[in-house]
Amino acid sequence: NAGVTQTPKFQVLKTGQSMTLQCAQDMNHNSMYWYRQDPGMGLRLIYYSASEGTTDKGEVPNGYNVSRLNKREFSLRLESAAPSQTSVYFCASSGPGQVGNTEAFFGQGTRLTVV
Amino acid sequence: AQSVTQPDIHITVSEGASLELRCNYSYGATPYLFWYVQSPGQGLQLLLKYFSGDTLVQGIKGFEAEFKRSQSSFNLRKPSVHWSDAAEYFCAVGGRSNTGKLIFGQGTTLQVKP
């Protein structure tokens, strides 16, 4: 059981380049999330998808787009990377359960550097 | 506004000593509360969670946490710390909705002295 799988694990981009971070979960979860982690700031929610076919902005959505391709996959796209987007990105998912009564499972993270 | 505060950025304890990591939250309704641990270069692993009922919850690796509504706190404790507990710890709060999104604190880095 792989859980939440993110690719790639590491990436270096030049300013202005684009890229897509991939995330897949095999737990049949409805909800998926993208967070970024920066020193001293904890994890901040970029976008989330409460169910297949829906996406919503989180706390820090500017400069990002997302696609909920199907129930398993939720991708994060940087259209024009900026140095301020240097961060560690985590994908997470959570199951249906009772309303809100679930825990989030996290991937191993993608360390992105924009130069 | 919804927020989570972990007042201690770094904590150093000796192996075998007791540990308490503080967490305070601001939330408009009764929250769901979580503690996660992150080892270097790894993702986040759930230590424990509080949804309802008994305000003292037990988690993995010998950790426990107590929900105190009057103090808006959810402090994490362990009676005897092991060197392998060195990591970063995050407190998080979630709402009673079907989105499951979480608000995280800034994190507390735990160093364990031999």
mmCIF file of C-alpha atoms in Angstrom:
data_model
loop_
_atom_site.group_PDB
_atom_site.id
_atom_site.type_symbol
_atom_site.label_atom_id
_atom_site.label_comp_id
_atom_site.label_asym_id
_atom_site.label_seq_id
_atom_site.Cartn_x
_atom_site.Cartn_y
_atom_site.Cartn_z
ATOM 1 C CA ASN A 1 0.000 0.000 0.000
ATOM 2 C CA ALA A 2 1.866 3.081 -1.266
ATOM 3 C CA GLY A 3 -0.380 5.733 0.336
ATOM 4 C CA VAL A 4 0.372 9.157 -1.173
ATOM 5 C CA THR A 5 3.035 9.291 -3.876
ATOM 6 C CA GLN A 6 4.587 12.525 -5.130
ATOM 7 C CA THR A 7 6.882 13.063 -8.073
ATOM 8 C CA PRO A 8 9.473 14.358 -8.481
ATOM 9 C CA LYS A 9 11.278 14.369 -5.128
ATOM 10 C CA PHE A 10 13.689 17.119 -6.124
ATOM 11 C CA GLN A 11 13.578 19.777 -8.822
ATOM 12 C CA VAL A 12 15.574 22.840 -9.779
ATOM 13 C CA LEU A 13 13.923 25.382 -12.052
ATOM 14 C CA LYS A 14 15.035 28.602 -13.600
ATOM 15 C CA THR A 15 12.911 31.695 -13.050
ATOM 16 C CA GLY A 16 10.082 31.737 -15.565
ATOM 17 C CA GLN A 17 10.083 28.007 -16.262
ATOM 18 C CA SER A 18 6.971 25.950 -15.747
ATOM 19 C CA MET A 19 6.483 22.555 -14.204
ATOM 20 C CA THR A 20 3.844 20.237 -12.804
ATOM 21 C CA LEU A 21 4.092 18.370 -9.521
ATOM 22 C CA GLN A 22 2.266 15.081 -9.586
ATOM 23 C CA CYS A 23 0.425 13.424 -6.707
ATOM 24 C CA ALA A 24 -1.483 10.167 -6.540
ATOM 25 C CA GLN A 25 -3.173 8.332 -3.674
ATOM 26 C CA ASP A 26 -4.362 4.767 -3.539
ATOM 27 C CA MET A 27 -6.568 4.997 -0.441
ATOM 28 C CA ASN A 28 -9.795 5.882 -2.252
ATOM 29 C CA HIS A 29 -9.846 9.237 -0.469
ATOM 30 C CA ASN A 30 -12.230 11.957 -1.574
ATOM 31 C CA SER A 31 -10.176 14.974 -0.509
ATOM 32 C CA MET A 32 -6.686 15.984 -1.616
ATOM 33 C CA TYR A 33 -4.467 18.944 -0.738
ATOM 34 C CA TRP A 34 -1.317 20.766 -1.697
ATOM 35 C CA TYR A 35 0.713 22.453 1.017
ATOM 36 C CA ARG A 36 3.988 24.294 0.974
ATOM 37 C CA GLN A 37 6.412 24.219 3.877
ATOM 38 C CA ASP A 38 8.747 27.108 4.581
ATOM 39 C CA PRO A 39 11.069 27.536 7.582
ATOM 40 C CA GLY A 40 9.307 29.062 10.554
ATOM 41 C CA MET A 41 5.929 29.094 8.824
ATOM 42 C CA GLY A 42 4.715 25.547 9.180
ATOM 43 C CA LEU A 43 2.625 24.205 6.323
ATOM 44 C CA ARG A 44 0.350 26.501 4.378
ATOM 45 C CA LEU A 45 -2.476 25.300 2.195
ATOM 46 C CA ILE A 46 -2.155 26.213 -1.481
ATOM 47 C CA TYR A 47 -5.191 24.472 -3.001
ATOM 48 C CA TYR A 48 -7.449 21.649 -2.073
ATOM 49 C CA SER A 49 -10.009 19.414 -3.703
ATOM 50 C CA ALA A 50 -12.861 18.211 -1.507
ATOM 51 C CA SER A 51 -14.014 15.740 -4.126
ATOM 52 C CA GLU A 52 -13.383 14.716 -7.693
ATOM 53 C CA GLY A 53 -14.238 17.565 -10.020
ATOM 54 C CA THR A 54 -13.903 20.365 -7.460
ATOM 55 C CA THR A 55 -10.980 22.560 -6.451
ATOM 56 C CA ASP A 56 -10.711 25.519 -4.107
ATOM 57 C CA LYS A 57 -8.089 28.046 -3.130
ATOM 58 C CA GLY A 58 -6.302 27.763 0.150
ATOM 59 C CA GLU A 59 -4.236 30.316 2.008
ATOM 60 C CA VAL A 60 -1.501 30.923 -0.603
ATOM 61 C CA PRO A 61 -2.841 30.134 -4.118
ATOM 62 C CA ASN A 62 -1.161 32.902 -6.132
ATOM 63 C CA GLY A 63 1.184 31.606 -8.810
ATOM 64 C CA TYR A 64 -0.263 28.096 -8.784
ATOM 65 C CA ASN A 65 -2.924 26.114 -10.576
ATOM 66 C CA VAL A 66 -4.268 22.659 -9.833
ATOM 67 C CA SER A 67 -6.073 19.870 -11.616
ATOM 68 C CA ARG A 68 -8.019 17.045 -10.014
ATOM 69 C CA LEU A 69 -7.546 14.636 -12.869
ATOM 70 C CA ASN A 70 -9.576 11.839 -11.277
ATOM 71 C CA LYS A 71 -10.201 10.563 -7.768
ATOM 72 C CA ARG A 72 -6.612 9.354 -7.413
ATOM 73 C CA GLU A 73 -4.611 12.215 -8.883
ATOM 74 C CA PHE A 74 -4.183 15.878 -7.984
ATOM 75 C CA SER A 75 -1.498 17.898 -9.744
ATOM 76 C CA LEU A 76 -0.001 21.292 -8.935
ATOM 77 C CA ARG A 77 1.301 23.506 -11.726
ATOM 78 C CA LEU A 78 3.668 26.437 -11.584
ATOM 79 C CA GLU A 79 3.172 28.377 -14.813
ATOM 80 C CA SER A 80 6.071 30.789 -14.388
ATOM 81 C CA ALA A 81 8.284 29.866 -11.467
ATOM 82 C CA ALA A 82 9.622 32.573 -9.173
ATOM 83 C CA PRO A 83 12.331 32.386 -6.497
ATOM 84 C CA SER A 84 9.609 32.973 -3.864
ATOM 85 C CA GLN A 85 8.221 29.566 -4.802
ATOM 86 C CA THR A 86 11.334 27.817 -3.561
ATOM 87 C CA SER A 87 9.888 25.533 -0.933
ATOM 88 C CA VAL A 88 9.055 21.970 0.014
ATOM 89 C CA TYR A 89 5.698 20.922 -1.367
ATOM 90 C CA PHE A 90 3.524 18.281 0.234
ATOM 91 C CA CYS A 91 0.521 16.547 -1.174
ATOM 92 C CA ALA A 92 -1.969 15.020 1.243
ATOM 93 C CA SER A 93 -5.257 13.181 1.125
ATOM 94 C CA SER A 94 -8.036 12.387 3.543
ATOM 95 C CA GLY A 95 -10.903 9.929 3.414
ATOM 96 C CA PRO A 96 -14.653 10.308 3.621
ATOM 97 C CA GLY A 97 -15.387 8.934 7.055
ATOM 98 C CA GLN A 98 -17.798 11.055 9.027
ATOM 99 C CA VAL A 99 -17.932 14.704 8.154
ATOM 100 C CA GLY A 100 -14.513 16.114 8.961
ATOM 101 C CA ASN A 101 -13.663 13.112 11.082
ATOM 102 C CA THR A 102 -10.575 12.092 9.190
ATOM 103 C CA GLU A 103 -6.843 12.482 9.293
ATOM 104 C CA ALA A 104 -4.661 13.642 6.443
ATOM 105 C CA PHE A 105 -2.004 11.343 4.991
ATOM 106 C CA PHE A 106 1.037 13.032 3.528
ATOM 107 C CA GLY A 107 3.415 12.274 0.710
ATOM 108 C CA GLN A 108 7.185 12.451 1.121
ATOM 109 C CA GLY A 109 7.423 15.934 -0.334
ATOM 110 C CA THR A 110 8.988 17.657 -3.343
ATOM 111 C CA ARG A 111 11.919 19.954 -2.683
ATOM 112 C CA LEU A 112 11.761 22.706 -5.309
ATOM 113 C CA THR A 113 14.437 25.316 -5.857
ATOM 114 C CA VAL A 114 13.880 28.212 -8.239
ATOM 115 C CA VAL A 115 17.046 30.027 -9.274
ATOM 116 C CA ALA B 1 -9.274 34.342 12.364
ATOM 117 C CA GLN B 2 -8.348 30.710 12.578
ATOM 118 C CA SER B 3 -4.794 30.099 13.685
ATOM 119 C CA VAL B 4 -2.477 27.759 15.535
ATOM 120 C CA THR B 5 0.436 28.957 17.625
ATOM 121 C CA GLN B 6 3.340 26.863 18.800
ATOM 122 C CA PRO B 7 5.229 29.242 21.113
ATOM 123 C CA ASP B 8 8.462 27.254 21.188
ATOM 124 C CA ILE B 9 10.482 27.141 17.974
ATOM 125 C CA HIS B 10 13.237 24.957 19.407
ATOM 126 C CA ILE B 11 13.308 22.756 22.495
ATOM 127 C CA THR B 12 16.232 20.734 23.798
ATOM 128 C CA VAL B 13 15.729 17.986 26.365
ATOM 129 C CA SER B 14 17.952 15.270 27.748
ATOM 130 C CA GLU B 15 17.229 11.679 26.857
ATOM 131 C CA GLY B 16 14.970 10.186 29.508
ATOM 132 C CA ALA B 17 13.543 13.545 30.549
ATOM 133 C CA SER B 18 9.898 14.458 30.191
ATOM 134 C CA LEU B 19 8.640 16.575 27.322
ATOM 135 C CA GLU B 20 5.795 19.017 26.803
ATOM 136 C CA LEU B 21 5.235 20.857 23.518
ATOM 137 C CA ARG B 22 2.747 23.664 23.630
ATOM 138 C CA CYS B 23 -0.021 24.384 21.148
ATOM 139 C CA ASN B 24 -2.674 27.091 21.294
ATOM 140 C CA TYR B 25 -5.381 27.539 18.721
ATOM 141 C CA SER B 26 -7.951 30.076 17.699
ATOM 142 C CA TYR B 27 -11.012 28.593 16.070
ATOM 143 C CA GLY B 28 -14.601 29.705 15.855
ATOM 144 C CA ALA B 29 -16.145 26.336 16.570
ATOM 145 C CA THR B 30 -15.210 23.103 18.268
ATOM 146 C CA PRO B 31 -12.155 21.963 16.371
ATOM 147 C CA TYR B 32 -10.542 18.743 15.427
ATOM 148 C CA LEU B 33 -6.944 18.759 16.698
ATOM 149 C CA PHE B 34 -3.895 16.891 15.510
ATOM 150 C CA TRP B 35 -0.211 16.463 16.235
ATOM 151 C CA TYR B 36 2.105 15.426 13.422
ATOM 152 C CA VAL B 37 5.808 14.573 13.507
ATOM 153 C CA GLN B 38 8.275 15.116 10.686
ATOM 154 C CA SER B 39 11.683 13.465 10.631
ATOM 155 C CA PRO B 40 14.363 15.141 8.493
ATOM 156 C CA GLY B 41 13.646 14.788 4.791
ATOM 157 C CA GLN B 42 10.416 12.932 5.417
ATOM 158 C CA GLY B 43 6.719 13.586 5.167
ATOM 159 C CA LEU B 44 4.422 14.104 8.127
ATOM 160 C CA GLN B 45 3.231 11.249 10.298
ATOM 161 C CA LEU B 46 0.188 11.505 12.526
ATOM 162 C CA LEU B 47 0.982 11.111 16.227
ATOM 163 C CA LEU B 48 -2.499 11.543 17.619
ATOM 164 C CA LYS B 49 -5.819 13.292 17.100
ATOM 165 C CA TYR B 50 -8.715 14.641 19.101
ATOM 166 C CA PHE B 51 -12.220 14.631 17.722
ATOM 167 C CA SER B 52 -14.491 14.347 20.736
ATOM 168 C CA GLY B 53 -14.926 12.555 24.055
ATOM 169 C CA ASP B 54 -12.067 12.030 26.480
ATOM 170 C CA THR B 55 -9.893 15.120 26.457
ATOM 171 C CA LEU B 56 -6.713 13.113 27.100
ATOM 172 C CA VAL B 57 -5.774 11.239 23.960
ATOM 173 C CA GLN B 58 -3.091 8.649 23.497
ATOM 174 C CA GLY B 59 -1.012 8.375 20.368
ATOM 175 C CA ILE B 60 1.797 6.386 18.889
ATOM 176 C CA LYS B 61 5.362 6.233 20.221
ATOM 177 C CA GLY B 62 4.215 6.895 23.808
ATOM 178 C CA PHE B 63 2.884 10.405 23.166
ATOM 179 C CA GLU B 64 -0.277 11.856 24.650
ATOM 180 C CA ALA B 65 -2.037 15.194 24.408
ATOM 181 C CA GLU B 66 -4.690 16.946 26.450
ATOM 182 C CA PHE B 67 -7.415 19.158 25.011
ATOM 183 C CA LYS B 68 -8.260 22.067 27.296
ATOM 184 C CA ARG B 69 -11.145 24.015 25.867
ATOM 185 C CA SER B 70 -10.935 26.792 28.471
ATOM 186 C CA GLN B 71 -7.311 27.471 27.537
ATOM 187 C CA SER B 72 -7.669 26.756 23.791
ATOM 188 C CA SER B 73 -4.707 24.445 24.129
ATOM 189 C CA PHE B 74 -3.698 20.999 22.960
ATOM 190 C CA ASN B 75 -0.277 20.318 24.465
ATOM 191 C CA LEU B 76 1.734 17.247 23.557
ATOM 192 C CA ARG B 77 3.508 15.282 26.266
ATOM 193 C CA LYS B 78 5.814 12.320 26.662
ATOM 194 C CA PRO B 79 7.063 11.088 30.043
ATOM 195 C CA SER B 80 10.489 9.908 28.859
ATOM 196 C CA VAL B 81 12.072 11.107 25.636
ATOM 197 C CA HIS B 82 14.189 8.837 23.426
ATOM 198 C CA TRP B 83 16.923 10.004 21.070
ATOM 199 C CA SER B 84 14.776 8.857 18.138
ATOM 200 C CA ASP B 85 12.141 11.448 19.091
ATOM 201 C CA ALA B 86 14.338 14.226 17.703
ATOM 202 C CA ALA B 87 12.245 15.722 14.902
ATOM 203 C CA GLU B 88 9.944 18.607 14.080
ATOM 204 C CA TYR B 89 6.472 18.560 15.577
ATOM 205 C CA PHE B 90 3.429 20.268 14.156
ATOM 206 C CA CYS B 91 0.114 21.007 15.797
ATOM 207 C CA ALA B 92 -2.853 21.395 13.440
ATOM 208 C CA VAL B 93 -6.526 22.249 13.674
ATOM 209 C CA GLY B 94 -9.307 21.245 11.335
ATOM 210 C CA GLY B 95 -12.952 22.030 11.034
ATOM 211 C CA ARG B 96 -15.968 19.797 11.273
ATOM 212 C CA SER B 97 -16.656 19.891 7.573
ATOM 213 C CA ASN B 98 -16.112 17.494 4.748
ATOM 214 C CA THR B 99 -13.128 19.309 3.321
ATOM 215 C CA GLY B 100 -10.686 18.108 5.942
ATOM 216 C CA LYS B 101 -8.273 20.963 5.335
ATOM 217 C CA LEU B 102 -5.907 21.763 8.174
ATOM 218 C CA ILE B 103 -4.298 24.870 9.629
ATOM 219 C CA PHE B 104 -0.807 24.204 10.927
ATOM 220 C CA GLY B 105 1.315 25.817 13.583
ATOM 221 C CA GLN B 106 4.838 26.962 12.823
ATOM 222 C CA GLY B 107 6.380 23.808 14.198
ATOM 223 C CA THR B 108 8.650 22.999 17.143
ATOM 224 C CA THR B 109 12.033 21.408 16.562
ATOM 225 C CA LEU B 110 12.983 18.948 19.275
ATOM 226 C CA GLN B 111 16.619 18.192 19.956
ATOM 227 C CA VAL B 112 17.490 15.339 22.320
ATOM 228 C CA LYS B 113 20.763 15.422 24.245
ATOM 229 C CA PRO B 114 22.419 12.114 25.116
#
